[in-house]
PDB file of C-alpha atoms in Angstrom:
ATOM      1  CA  MET W   1      75.175 124.527  64.297  1.00  0.00           C
ATOM      2  CA  VAL W   2      76.722 123.588  60.958  1.00  0.00           C
ATOM      3  CA  MET W   3      78.573 125.977  59.215  1.00  0.00           C
ATOM      4  CA  ASP W   4      78.217 126.514  55.661  1.00  0.00           C
ATOM      5  CA  GLY W   5      79.982 129.126  53.236  1.00  0.00           C
ATOM      6  CA  SER W   6      77.742 131.765  54.258  1.00  0.00           C
ATOM      7  CA  ASP W   7      78.618 132.246  57.794  1.00  0.00           C
ATOM      8  CA  ALA W   8      82.106 131.617  57.295  1.00  0.00           C
ATOM      9  CA  ARG W   9      82.751 135.326  58.027  1.00  0.00           C
ATOM     10  CA  MET W  10      81.114 135.369  61.353  1.00  0.00           C
ATOM     11  CA  PRO W  11      81.778 138.446  63.460  1.00  0.00           C
ATOM     12  CA  LEU W  12      84.212 137.966  66.731  1.00  0.00           C
ATOM     13  CA  THR W  13      80.869 138.217  68.696  1.00  0.00           C
ATOM     14  CA  GLY W  14      79.227 135.336  66.831  1.00  0.00           C
ATOM     15  CA  HIS W  15      82.198 133.421  67.311  1.00  0.00           C
ATOM     16  CA  LEU W  16      82.422 133.891  71.318  1.00  0.00           C
ATOM     17  CA  GLY W  17      78.438 133.516  71.343  1.00  0.00           C
ATOM     18  CA  GLU W  18      79.126 130.130  69.983  1.00  0.00           C
ATOM     19  CA  LEU W  19      81.877 129.159  72.399  1.00  0.00           C
ATOM     20  CA  ARG W  20      79.840 130.106  75.028  1.00  0.00           C
ATOM     21  CA  SER W  21      76.995 128.075  74.080  1.00  0.00           C
ATOM     22  CA  CYS W  22      79.246 125.068  73.591  1.00  0.00           C
ATOM     23  CA  LEU W  23      81.178 125.562  77.071  1.00  0.00           C
ATOM     24  CA  VAL W  24      77.486 125.883  79.034  1.00  0.00           C
ATOM     25  CA  LYS W  25      76.292 122.682  77.209  1.00  0.00           C
ATOM     26  CA  SER W  26      79.651 121.050  78.057  1.00  0.00           C
ATOM     27  CA  LEU W  27      79.392 122.137  81.794  1.00  0.00           C
ATOM     28  CA  LEU W  28      75.633 120.948  81.883  1.00  0.00           C
ATOM     29  CA  ALA W  29      76.739 117.543  80.565  1.00  0.00           C
ATOM     30  CA  LEU W  30      79.484 117.215  82.972  1.00  0.00           C
ATOM     31  CA  ALA W  31      77.082 118.593  85.742  1.00  0.00           C
ATOM     32  CA  ALA W  32      74.489 115.707  84.696  1.00  0.00           C
ATOM     33  CA  ALA W  33      77.077 113.057  84.585  1.00  0.00           C
ATOM     34  CA  PHE W  34      78.026 114.275  88.390  1.00  0.00           C
ATOM     35  CA  ALA W  35      74.932 114.066  89.734  1.00  0.00           C
ATOM     36  CA  LEU W  36      74.395 110.548  88.354  1.00  0.00           C
ATOM     37  CA  CYS W  37      77.751 109.351  89.334  1.00  0.00           C
ATOM     38  CA  PHE W  38      77.590 111.074  92.978  1.00  0.00           C
ATOM     39  CA  ALA W  39      73.972 108.971  93.245  1.00  0.00           C
ATOM     40  CA  TYR W  40      75.933 105.640  92.618  1.00  0.00           C
ATOM     41  CA  VAL W  41      79.236 106.922  94.563  1.00  0.00           C
ATOM     42  CA  GLU W  42      78.951 104.023  97.106  1.00  0.00           C
ATOM     43  CA  ALA W  43      78.873 101.467  94.321  1.00  0.00           C
ATOM     44  CA  ILE W  44      81.756 103.161  92.256  1.00  0.00           C
ATOM     45  CA  PHE W  45      83.988 103.203  95.258  1.00  0.00           C
ATOM     46  CA  SER W  46      83.229  99.668  96.517  1.00  0.00           C
ATOM     47  CA  PHE W  47      84.319  98.892  92.462  1.00  0.00           C
ATOM     48  CA  LEU W  48      87.279 100.514  92.632  1.00  0.00           C
ATOM     49  CA  ALA W  49      88.423  99.531  96.356  1.00  0.00           C
ATOM     50  CA  ASP W  50      87.589  95.701  95.746  1.00  0.00           C
ATOM     51  CA  PRO W  51      91.100  94.651  94.156  1.00  0.00           C
ATOM     52  CA  LEU W  52      92.750  96.350  97.451  1.00  0.00           C
ATOM     53  CA  LEU W  53      90.561  94.641  99.861  1.00  0.00           C
ATOM     54  CA  ARG W  54      90.821  91.167  97.695  1.00  0.00           C
ATOM     55  CA  LEU W  55      94.452  90.954  98.819  1.00  0.00           C
ATOM     56  CA  GLN W  56      93.549  89.903 102.363  1.00  0.00           C
ATOM     57  CA  SER W  57      96.534  91.331 103.982  1.00  0.00           C
ATOM     58  CA  PRO W  58      96.316  90.820 108.021  1.00  0.00           C
ATOM     59  CA  GLY W  59      95.328  94.288 109.228  1.00  0.00           C
ATOM     60  CA  LEU W  60      94.317  95.842 105.849  1.00  0.00           C
ATOM     61  CA  ILE W  61      91.614  98.210 106.176  1.00  0.00           C
ATOM     62  CA  LEU W  62      90.500 101.537 104.339  1.00  0.00           C
ATOM     63  CA  ILE W  63      90.331 104.391 106.981  1.00  0.00           C
ATOM     64  CA  GLY W  64      89.740 108.226 106.588  1.00  0.00           C
ATOM     65  CA  THR W  65      92.600 110.163 108.596  1.00  0.00           C
ATOM     66  CA  GLY W  66      90.316 113.319 108.826  1.00  0.00           C
ATOM     67  CA  VAL W  67      86.652 114.399 109.594  1.00  0.00           C
ATOM     68  CA  PRO W  68      85.725 115.372 106.106  1.00  0.00           C
ATOM     69  CA  GLU W  69      87.819 112.747 104.193  1.00  0.00           C
ATOM     70  CA  ALA W  70      85.066 110.554 103.393  1.00  0.00           C
ATOM     71  CA  PHE W  71      82.886 113.229 101.971  1.00  0.00           C
ATOM     72  CA  PHE W  72      85.937 114.687  99.801  1.00  0.00           C
ATOM     73  CA  THR W  73      86.918 111.115  98.594  1.00  0.00           C
ATOM     74  CA  LYS W  74      83.255 110.814  97.408  1.00  0.00           C
ATOM     75  CA  LEU W  75      83.119 113.876  95.864  1.00  0.00           C
ATOM     76  CA  LYS W  76      86.697 113.007  93.785  1.00  0.00           C
ATOM     77  CA  VAL W  77      85.322 109.564  93.049  1.00  0.00           C
ATOM     78  CA  ALA W  78      82.110 111.051  91.624  1.00  0.00           C
ATOM     79  CA  PHE W  79      83.957 113.639  89.597  1.00  0.00           C
ATOM     80  CA  ILE W  80      86.231 111.596  88.122  1.00  0.00           C
ATOM     81  CA  ALA W  81      83.647 109.246  87.010  1.00  0.00           C
ATOM     82  CA  ALA W  82      81.795 112.053  85.510  1.00  0.00           C
ATOM     83  CA  LEU W  83      84.599 113.085  83.568  1.00  0.00           C
ATOM     84  CA  PHE W  84      84.663 109.570  82.097  1.00  0.00           C
ATOM     85  CA  LEU W  85      81.027 109.402  81.406  1.00  0.00           C
ATOM     86  CA  ALA W  86      81.077 112.940  80.089  1.00  0.00           C
ATOM     87  CA  SER W  87      83.841 112.591  77.824  1.00  0.00           C
ATOM     88  CA  PRO W  88      82.252 111.794  74.639  1.00  0.00           C
ATOM     89  CA  VAL W  89      79.896 114.885  74.844  1.00  0.00           C
ATOM     90  CA  LEU W  90      83.168 117.180  75.919  1.00  0.00           C
ATOM     91  CA  LEU W  91      85.335 115.682  73.224  1.00  0.00           C
ATOM     92  CA  TRP W  92      82.263 116.149  70.627  1.00  0.00           C
ATOM     93  CA  ARG W  93      82.153 120.052  71.816  1.00  0.00           C
ATOM     94  CA  ARG W  94      85.746 120.397  71.445  1.00  0.00           C
ATOM     95  CA  VAL W  95      85.858 118.959  67.883  1.00  0.00           C
ATOM     96  CA  ARG W  96      83.003 121.030  66.996  1.00  0.00           C
ATOM     97  CA  ILE W  97      84.735 124.283  68.248  1.00  0.00           C
ATOM     98  CA  LEU W  98      88.157 123.230  66.301  1.00  0.00           C
ATOM     99  CA  SER W  99      86.850 122.086  63.129  1.00  0.00           C
ATOM    100  CA  ARG W 100      85.457 125.483  62.506  1.00  0.00           C
ATOM    101  CA  PRO W 101      86.837 127.265  59.393  1.00  0.00           C
ATOM    102  CA  LEU W 102      89.526 129.392  60.717  1.00  0.00           C
ATOM    103  CA  PRO W 103      90.523 132.874  58.984  1.00  0.00           C
ATOM    104  CA  SER W 104      93.585 132.502  57.045  1.00  0.00           C
ATOM    105  CA  HIS W 105      96.319 133.965  58.555  1.00  0.00           C
ATOM    106  CA  PRO W 106      99.881 134.769  57.023  1.00  0.00           C
ATOM    107  CA  ASP W 107     101.724 132.009  59.333  1.00  0.00           C
ATOM    108  CA  SER W 108      99.420 129.379  58.372  1.00  0.00           C
ATOM    109  CA  ALA W 109     100.405 129.891  54.527  1.00  0.00           C
ATOM    110  CA  GLY W 110      96.657 129.344  53.618  1.00  0.00           C
ATOM    111  CA  HIS W 111      96.144 126.121  55.832  1.00  0.00           C
ATOM    112  CA  PRO W 112      94.150 127.167  58.774  1.00  0.00           C
ATOM    113  CA  ASP W 113      94.095 123.630  59.951  1.00  0.00           C
ATOM    114  CA  ARG W 114      97.632 123.412  60.798  1.00  0.00           C
ATOM    115  CA  ARG W 115      96.708 125.219  64.013  1.00  0.00           C
ATOM    116  CA  ILE W 116      94.289 122.062  64.949  1.00  0.00           C
ATOM    117  CA  PRO W 117      96.160 119.026  66.357  1.00  0.00           C
ATOM    118  CA  LEU W 118      96.324 116.205  63.985  1.00  0.00           C
ATOM    119  CA  PHE W 119      94.177 113.966  66.054  1.00  0.00           C
ATOM    120  CA  PHE W 120      91.279 116.410  65.969  1.00  0.00           C
ATOM    121  CA  ARG W 121      91.797 116.698  61.998  1.00  0.00           C
ATOM    122  CA  ARG W 122      91.499 112.976  61.636  1.00  0.00           C
ATOM    123  CA  PHE W 123      88.626 112.342  63.894  1.00  0.00           C
ATOM    124  CA  ASP W 124      86.796 115.515  62.403  1.00  0.00           C
ATOM    125  CA  SER W 125      87.394 114.187  58.844  1.00  0.00           C
ATOM    126  CA  SER W 126      85.378 110.850  59.997  1.00  0.00           C
ATOM    127  CA  LEU W 127      82.582 112.865  61.817  1.00  0.00           C
ATOM    128  CA  ARG W 128      81.961 115.481  58.814  1.00  0.00           C
ATOM    129  CA  ALA W 129      79.655 113.152  57.152  1.00  0.00           C
ATOM    130  CA  HIS W 130      77.439 113.307  60.140  1.00  0.00           C
ATOM    131  CA  LEU W 131      77.166 117.013  60.371  1.00  0.00           C
TER     132      LEU W 131
END
């Protein structure tokens, strides 16, 4: 949702609703990426384990030390791969929330963007043309 000057004075519930929708969309993107990565977890794990297996040391084998360890390893690999896959959406949502005009506060000396990290201000300035 693009904000213009007319809705710069949204009530708190409006901001919270916007934050909730942003979080839901981020979680949906992460869930979709996790489902995709879990479908290909064997290929991802073999890609990650390949450099270790190429060492060809005598007696080198990959083992699980517990009964559920193979399953939890697959879950962890799929989740970390999903974070990488969904990171553009997650970062975009974070930039959209942080780039909203914040009400001026006496501590900010008329510059509400001082509360936004420098990286996001620079990143946002290049993306404003697309909004």
